PDB file of C-alpha atoms in Angstrom:
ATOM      1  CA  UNK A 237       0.000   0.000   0.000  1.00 40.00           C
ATOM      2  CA  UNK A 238       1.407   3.416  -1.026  1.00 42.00           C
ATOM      3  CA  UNK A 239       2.284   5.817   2.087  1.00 51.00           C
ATOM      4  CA  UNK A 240       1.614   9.193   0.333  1.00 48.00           C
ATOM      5  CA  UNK A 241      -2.183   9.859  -1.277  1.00 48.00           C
ATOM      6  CA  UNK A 242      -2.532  10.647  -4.758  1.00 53.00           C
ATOM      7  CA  UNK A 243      -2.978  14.224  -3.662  1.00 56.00           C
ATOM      8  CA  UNK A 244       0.131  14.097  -2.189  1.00 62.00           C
ATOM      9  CA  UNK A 245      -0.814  14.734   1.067  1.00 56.00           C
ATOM     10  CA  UNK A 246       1.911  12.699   3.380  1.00 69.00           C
ATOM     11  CA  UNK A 247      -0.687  11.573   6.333  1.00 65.00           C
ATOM     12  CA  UNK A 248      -2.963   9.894   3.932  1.00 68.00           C
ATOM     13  CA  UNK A 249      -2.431   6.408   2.339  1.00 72.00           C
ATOM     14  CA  UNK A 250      -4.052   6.407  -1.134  1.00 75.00           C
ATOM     15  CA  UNK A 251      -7.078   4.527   0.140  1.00 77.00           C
ATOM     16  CA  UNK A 252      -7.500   7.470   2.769  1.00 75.00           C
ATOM     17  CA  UNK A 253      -6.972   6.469   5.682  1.00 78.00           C
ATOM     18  CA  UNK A 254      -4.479   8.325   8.116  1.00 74.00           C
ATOM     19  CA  UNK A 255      -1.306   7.253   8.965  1.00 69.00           C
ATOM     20  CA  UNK A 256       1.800   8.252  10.897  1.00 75.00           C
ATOM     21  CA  UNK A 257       4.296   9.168   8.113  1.00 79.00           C
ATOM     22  CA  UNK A 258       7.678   7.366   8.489  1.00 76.00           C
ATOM     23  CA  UNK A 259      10.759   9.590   9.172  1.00 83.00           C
ATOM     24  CA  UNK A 260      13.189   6.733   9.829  1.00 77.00           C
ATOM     25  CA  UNK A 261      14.780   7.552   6.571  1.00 76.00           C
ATOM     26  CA  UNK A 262      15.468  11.412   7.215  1.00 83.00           C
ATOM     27  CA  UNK A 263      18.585  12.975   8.716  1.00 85.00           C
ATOM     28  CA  UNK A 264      18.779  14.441  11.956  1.00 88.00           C
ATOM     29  CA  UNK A 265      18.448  17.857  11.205  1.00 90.00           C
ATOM     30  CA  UNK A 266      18.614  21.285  13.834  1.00 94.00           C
ATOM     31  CA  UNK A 267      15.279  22.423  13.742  1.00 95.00           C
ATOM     32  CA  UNK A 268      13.318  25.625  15.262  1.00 97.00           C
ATOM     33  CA  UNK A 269       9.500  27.156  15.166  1.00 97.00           C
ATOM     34  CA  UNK A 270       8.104  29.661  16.865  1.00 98.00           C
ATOM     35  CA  UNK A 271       4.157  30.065  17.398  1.00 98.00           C
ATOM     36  CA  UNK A 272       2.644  33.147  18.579  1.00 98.00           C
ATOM     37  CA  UNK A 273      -1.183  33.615  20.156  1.00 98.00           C
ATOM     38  CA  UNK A 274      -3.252  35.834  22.168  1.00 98.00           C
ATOM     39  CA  UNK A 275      -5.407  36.598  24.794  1.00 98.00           C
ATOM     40  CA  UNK A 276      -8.153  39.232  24.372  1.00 98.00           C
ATOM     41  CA  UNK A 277      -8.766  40.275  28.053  1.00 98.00           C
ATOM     42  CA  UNK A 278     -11.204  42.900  29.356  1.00 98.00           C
ATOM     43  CA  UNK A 279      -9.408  45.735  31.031  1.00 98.00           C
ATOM     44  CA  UNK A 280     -10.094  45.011  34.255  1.00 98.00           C
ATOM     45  CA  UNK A 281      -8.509  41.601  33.996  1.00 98.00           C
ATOM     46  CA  UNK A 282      -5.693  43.729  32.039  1.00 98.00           C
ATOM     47  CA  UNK A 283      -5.227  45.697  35.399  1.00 98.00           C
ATOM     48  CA  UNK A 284      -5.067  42.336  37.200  1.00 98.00           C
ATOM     49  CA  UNK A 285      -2.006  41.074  35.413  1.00 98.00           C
ATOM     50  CA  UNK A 286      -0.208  44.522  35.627  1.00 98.00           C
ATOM     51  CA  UNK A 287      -1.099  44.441  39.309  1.00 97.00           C
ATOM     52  CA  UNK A 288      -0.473  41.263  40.472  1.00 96.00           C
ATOM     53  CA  UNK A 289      -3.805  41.139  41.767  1.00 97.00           C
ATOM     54  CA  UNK A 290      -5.056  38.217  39.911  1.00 97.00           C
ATOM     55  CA  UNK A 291      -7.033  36.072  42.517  1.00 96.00           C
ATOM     56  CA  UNK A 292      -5.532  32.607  41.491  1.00 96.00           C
ATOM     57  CA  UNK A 293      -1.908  34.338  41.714  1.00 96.00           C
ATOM     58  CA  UNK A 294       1.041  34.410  39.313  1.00 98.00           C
ATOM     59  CA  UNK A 295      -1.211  33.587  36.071  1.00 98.00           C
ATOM     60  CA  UNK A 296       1.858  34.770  33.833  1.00 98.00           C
ATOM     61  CA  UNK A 297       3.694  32.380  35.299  1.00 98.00           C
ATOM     62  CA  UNK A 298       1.535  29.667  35.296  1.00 98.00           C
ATOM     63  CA  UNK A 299       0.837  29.970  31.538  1.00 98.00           C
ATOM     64  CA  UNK A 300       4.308  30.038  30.744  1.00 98.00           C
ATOM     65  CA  UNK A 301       4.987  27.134  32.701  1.00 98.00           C
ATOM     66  CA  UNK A 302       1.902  25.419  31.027  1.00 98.00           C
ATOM     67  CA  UNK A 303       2.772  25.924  27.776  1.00 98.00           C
ATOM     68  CA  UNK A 304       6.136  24.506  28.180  1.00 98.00           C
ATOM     69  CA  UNK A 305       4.791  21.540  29.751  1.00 98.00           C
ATOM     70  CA  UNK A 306       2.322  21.201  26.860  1.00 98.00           C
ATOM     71  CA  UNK A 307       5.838  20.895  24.216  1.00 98.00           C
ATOM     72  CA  UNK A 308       6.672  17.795  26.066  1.00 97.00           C
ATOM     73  CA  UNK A 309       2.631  16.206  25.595  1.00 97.00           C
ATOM     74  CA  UNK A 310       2.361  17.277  21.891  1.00 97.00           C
ATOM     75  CA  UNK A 311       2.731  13.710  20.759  1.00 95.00           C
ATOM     76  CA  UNK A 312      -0.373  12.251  23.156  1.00 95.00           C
ATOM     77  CA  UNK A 313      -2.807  15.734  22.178  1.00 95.00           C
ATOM     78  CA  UNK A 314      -1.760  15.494  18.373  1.00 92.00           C
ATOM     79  CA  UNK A 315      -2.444  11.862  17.056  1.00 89.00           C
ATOM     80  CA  UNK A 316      -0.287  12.010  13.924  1.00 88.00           C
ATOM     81  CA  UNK A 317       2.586  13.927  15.596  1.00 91.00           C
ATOM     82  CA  UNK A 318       5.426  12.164  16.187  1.00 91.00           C
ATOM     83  CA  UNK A 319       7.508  12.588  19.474  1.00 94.00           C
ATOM     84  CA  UNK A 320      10.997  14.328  19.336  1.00 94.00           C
ATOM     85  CA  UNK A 321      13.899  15.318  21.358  1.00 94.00           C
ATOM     86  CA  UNK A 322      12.958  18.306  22.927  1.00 97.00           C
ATOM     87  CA  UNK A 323      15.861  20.600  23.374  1.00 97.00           C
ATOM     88  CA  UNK A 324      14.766  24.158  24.549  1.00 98.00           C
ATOM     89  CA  UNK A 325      11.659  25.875  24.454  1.00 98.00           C
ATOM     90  CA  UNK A 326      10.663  29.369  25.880  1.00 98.00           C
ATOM     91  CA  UNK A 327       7.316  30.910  26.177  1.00 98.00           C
ATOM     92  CA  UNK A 328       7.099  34.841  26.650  1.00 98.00           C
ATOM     93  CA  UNK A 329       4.131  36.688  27.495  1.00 98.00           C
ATOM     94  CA  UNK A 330       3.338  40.250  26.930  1.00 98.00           C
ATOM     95  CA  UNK A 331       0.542  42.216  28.547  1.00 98.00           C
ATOM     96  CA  UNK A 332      -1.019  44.614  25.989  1.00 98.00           C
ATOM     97  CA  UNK A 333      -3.703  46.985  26.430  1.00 98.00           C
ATOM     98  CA  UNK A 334      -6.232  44.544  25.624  1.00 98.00           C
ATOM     99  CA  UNK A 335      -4.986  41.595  26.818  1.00 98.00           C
ATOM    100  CA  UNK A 336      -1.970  38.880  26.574  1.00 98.00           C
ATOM    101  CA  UNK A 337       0.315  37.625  23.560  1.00 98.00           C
ATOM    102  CA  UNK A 338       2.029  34.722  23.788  1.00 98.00           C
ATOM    103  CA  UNK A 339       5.183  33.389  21.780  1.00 98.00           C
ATOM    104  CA  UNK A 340       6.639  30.068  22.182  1.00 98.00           C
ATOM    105  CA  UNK A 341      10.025  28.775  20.578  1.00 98.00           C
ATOM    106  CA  UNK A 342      11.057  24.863  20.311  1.00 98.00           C
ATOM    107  CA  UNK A 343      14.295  23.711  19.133  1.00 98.00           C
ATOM    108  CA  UNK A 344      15.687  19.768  18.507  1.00 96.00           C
ATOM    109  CA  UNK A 345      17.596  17.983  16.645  1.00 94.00           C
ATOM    110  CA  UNK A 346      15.708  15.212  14.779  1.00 91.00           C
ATOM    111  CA  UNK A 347      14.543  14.028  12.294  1.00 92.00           C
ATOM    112  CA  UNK A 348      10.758  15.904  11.702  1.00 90.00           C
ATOM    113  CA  UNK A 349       9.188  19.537  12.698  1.00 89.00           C
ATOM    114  CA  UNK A 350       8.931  20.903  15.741  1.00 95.00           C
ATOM    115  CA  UNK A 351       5.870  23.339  14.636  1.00 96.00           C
ATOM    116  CA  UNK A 352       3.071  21.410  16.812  1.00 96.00           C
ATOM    117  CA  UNK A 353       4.660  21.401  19.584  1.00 97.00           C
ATOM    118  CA  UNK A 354       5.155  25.458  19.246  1.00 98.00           C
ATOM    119  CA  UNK A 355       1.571  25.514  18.870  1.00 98.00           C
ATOM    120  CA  UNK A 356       0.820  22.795  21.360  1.00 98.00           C
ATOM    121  CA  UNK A 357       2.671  25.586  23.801  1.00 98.00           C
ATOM    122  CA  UNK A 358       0.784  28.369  23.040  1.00 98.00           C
ATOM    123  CA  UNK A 359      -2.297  27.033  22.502  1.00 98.00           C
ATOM    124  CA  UNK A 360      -2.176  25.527  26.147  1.00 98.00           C
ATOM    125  CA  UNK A 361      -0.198  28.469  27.577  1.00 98.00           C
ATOM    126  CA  UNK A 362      -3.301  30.538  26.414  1.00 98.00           C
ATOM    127  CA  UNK A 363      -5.738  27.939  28.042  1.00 98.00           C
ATOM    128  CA  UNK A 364      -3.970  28.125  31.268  1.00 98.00           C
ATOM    129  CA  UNK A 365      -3.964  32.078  31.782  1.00 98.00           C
ATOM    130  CA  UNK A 366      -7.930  32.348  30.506  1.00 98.00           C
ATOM    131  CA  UNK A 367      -8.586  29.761  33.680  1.00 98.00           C
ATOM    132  CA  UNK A 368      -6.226  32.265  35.721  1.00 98.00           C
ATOM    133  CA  UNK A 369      -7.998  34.926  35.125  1.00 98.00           C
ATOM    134  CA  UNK A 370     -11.774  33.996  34.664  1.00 97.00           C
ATOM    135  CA  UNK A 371     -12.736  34.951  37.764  1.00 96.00           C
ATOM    136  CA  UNK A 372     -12.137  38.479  36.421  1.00 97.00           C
ATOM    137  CA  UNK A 373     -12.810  37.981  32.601  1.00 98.00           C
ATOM    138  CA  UNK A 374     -15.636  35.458  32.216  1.00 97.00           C
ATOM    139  CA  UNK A 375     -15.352  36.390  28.446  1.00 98.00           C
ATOM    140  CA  UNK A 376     -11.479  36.157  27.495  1.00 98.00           C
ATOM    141  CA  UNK A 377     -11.120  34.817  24.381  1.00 98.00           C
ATOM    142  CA  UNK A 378      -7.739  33.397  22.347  1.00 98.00           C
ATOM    143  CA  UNK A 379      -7.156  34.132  18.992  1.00 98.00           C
ATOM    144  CA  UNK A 380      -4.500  34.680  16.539  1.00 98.00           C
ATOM    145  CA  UNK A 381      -2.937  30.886  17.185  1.00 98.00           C
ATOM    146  CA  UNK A 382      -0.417  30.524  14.423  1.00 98.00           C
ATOM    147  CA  UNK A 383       2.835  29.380  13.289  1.00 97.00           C
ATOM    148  CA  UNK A 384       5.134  32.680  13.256  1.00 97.00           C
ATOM    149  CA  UNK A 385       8.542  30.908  11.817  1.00 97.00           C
ATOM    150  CA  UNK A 386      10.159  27.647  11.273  1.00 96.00           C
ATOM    151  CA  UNK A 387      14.082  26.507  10.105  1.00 94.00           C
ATOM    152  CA  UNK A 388      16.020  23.443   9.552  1.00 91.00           C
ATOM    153  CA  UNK A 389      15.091  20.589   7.816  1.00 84.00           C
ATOM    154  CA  UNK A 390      13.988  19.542   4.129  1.00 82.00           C
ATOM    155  CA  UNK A 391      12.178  22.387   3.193  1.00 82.00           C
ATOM    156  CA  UNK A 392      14.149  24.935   4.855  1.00 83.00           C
ATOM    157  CA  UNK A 393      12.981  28.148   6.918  1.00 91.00           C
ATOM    158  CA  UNK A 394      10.053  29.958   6.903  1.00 90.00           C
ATOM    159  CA  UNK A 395       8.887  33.302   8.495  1.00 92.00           C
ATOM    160  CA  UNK A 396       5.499  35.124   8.542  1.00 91.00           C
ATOM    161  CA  UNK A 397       5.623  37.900   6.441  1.00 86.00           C
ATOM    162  CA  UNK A 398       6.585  40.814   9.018  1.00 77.00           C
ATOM    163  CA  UNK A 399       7.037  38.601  11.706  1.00 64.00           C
ATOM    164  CA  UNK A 400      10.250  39.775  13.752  1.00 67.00           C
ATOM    165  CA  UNK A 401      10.205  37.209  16.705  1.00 61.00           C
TER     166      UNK A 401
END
């Protein structure tokens, strides 16, 4: 049975069905991505942060920590994605005037993408601070969850357009 779909999409056999794509074969390659997100946050809950006075306590720090966590559970949340050698990952937050925005940057060396798991961290990061702060902002909402930049690897690096990161 033929691993790739005539559509060439590389988690689809070419009966359909979903597979975990075989990187055996590939080099072990340095590779980075960076995934950004954010936090719309009423002002009061804005106030909060800047004032340390969110009820639950530190929520900037427990999102960061959260979303670093998260890198090292990618493979169990994301079915297809295939655990890797985690080597460093940060995740900053920035308080804006209308709420948080989150970055997170993975780097490994092996042999496929690290852009879930950059994701995976903001994405969870983001979950973690709206549960910090909903006692102040029952309406928080996180948007903006994207892949900002990516290197190493076969097809090289990638940046947003404008993204400085």
């Amino acid at each position: 049975m033929s691993d790739q779909s005539p559509s060439g999409l590389t988690h689809v056999r070419a009966d359909g069905t979903a597979h975990m794509v075989d990187v055996s074969a590939k080099p072990v390659t340095a590779r980075e991505a960076s995934a950004a997100g954010r936090v719309l946050l009423s002002p009061a809950a804005v106030a909060a942060l800047r004032d340390g006075t969110v009820p639950k306590g530190d929520a900037l720090a427990v999102a960061r920590i959260a979303g670093i966590q998260a890198v090292k559970r990618t493979p169990e949340l994301v079915p297809l994605a295939h655990p890797v050698a985690v080597h460093a990952v940060t995740v900053d937050l920035t308080v804006t005037d209308d709420g948080v925005d989150l970055v997170a940057t993975v780097r490994t060396a092996d042999r496929t993408g690290i852009e879930m798991e950059a994701l995976t961290a903001v994405a969870v990061g983001a979950l973690a601070l709206v549960d910090m702060v909903k006692a102040v902002d029952k309406h928080a909402r996180i948007t903006d969850v994207r892949v900002t930049a990516k290197s190493g690897g076969r097809s090289g690096d990638w940046r947003e357009a404008g993204w400085a990161g």
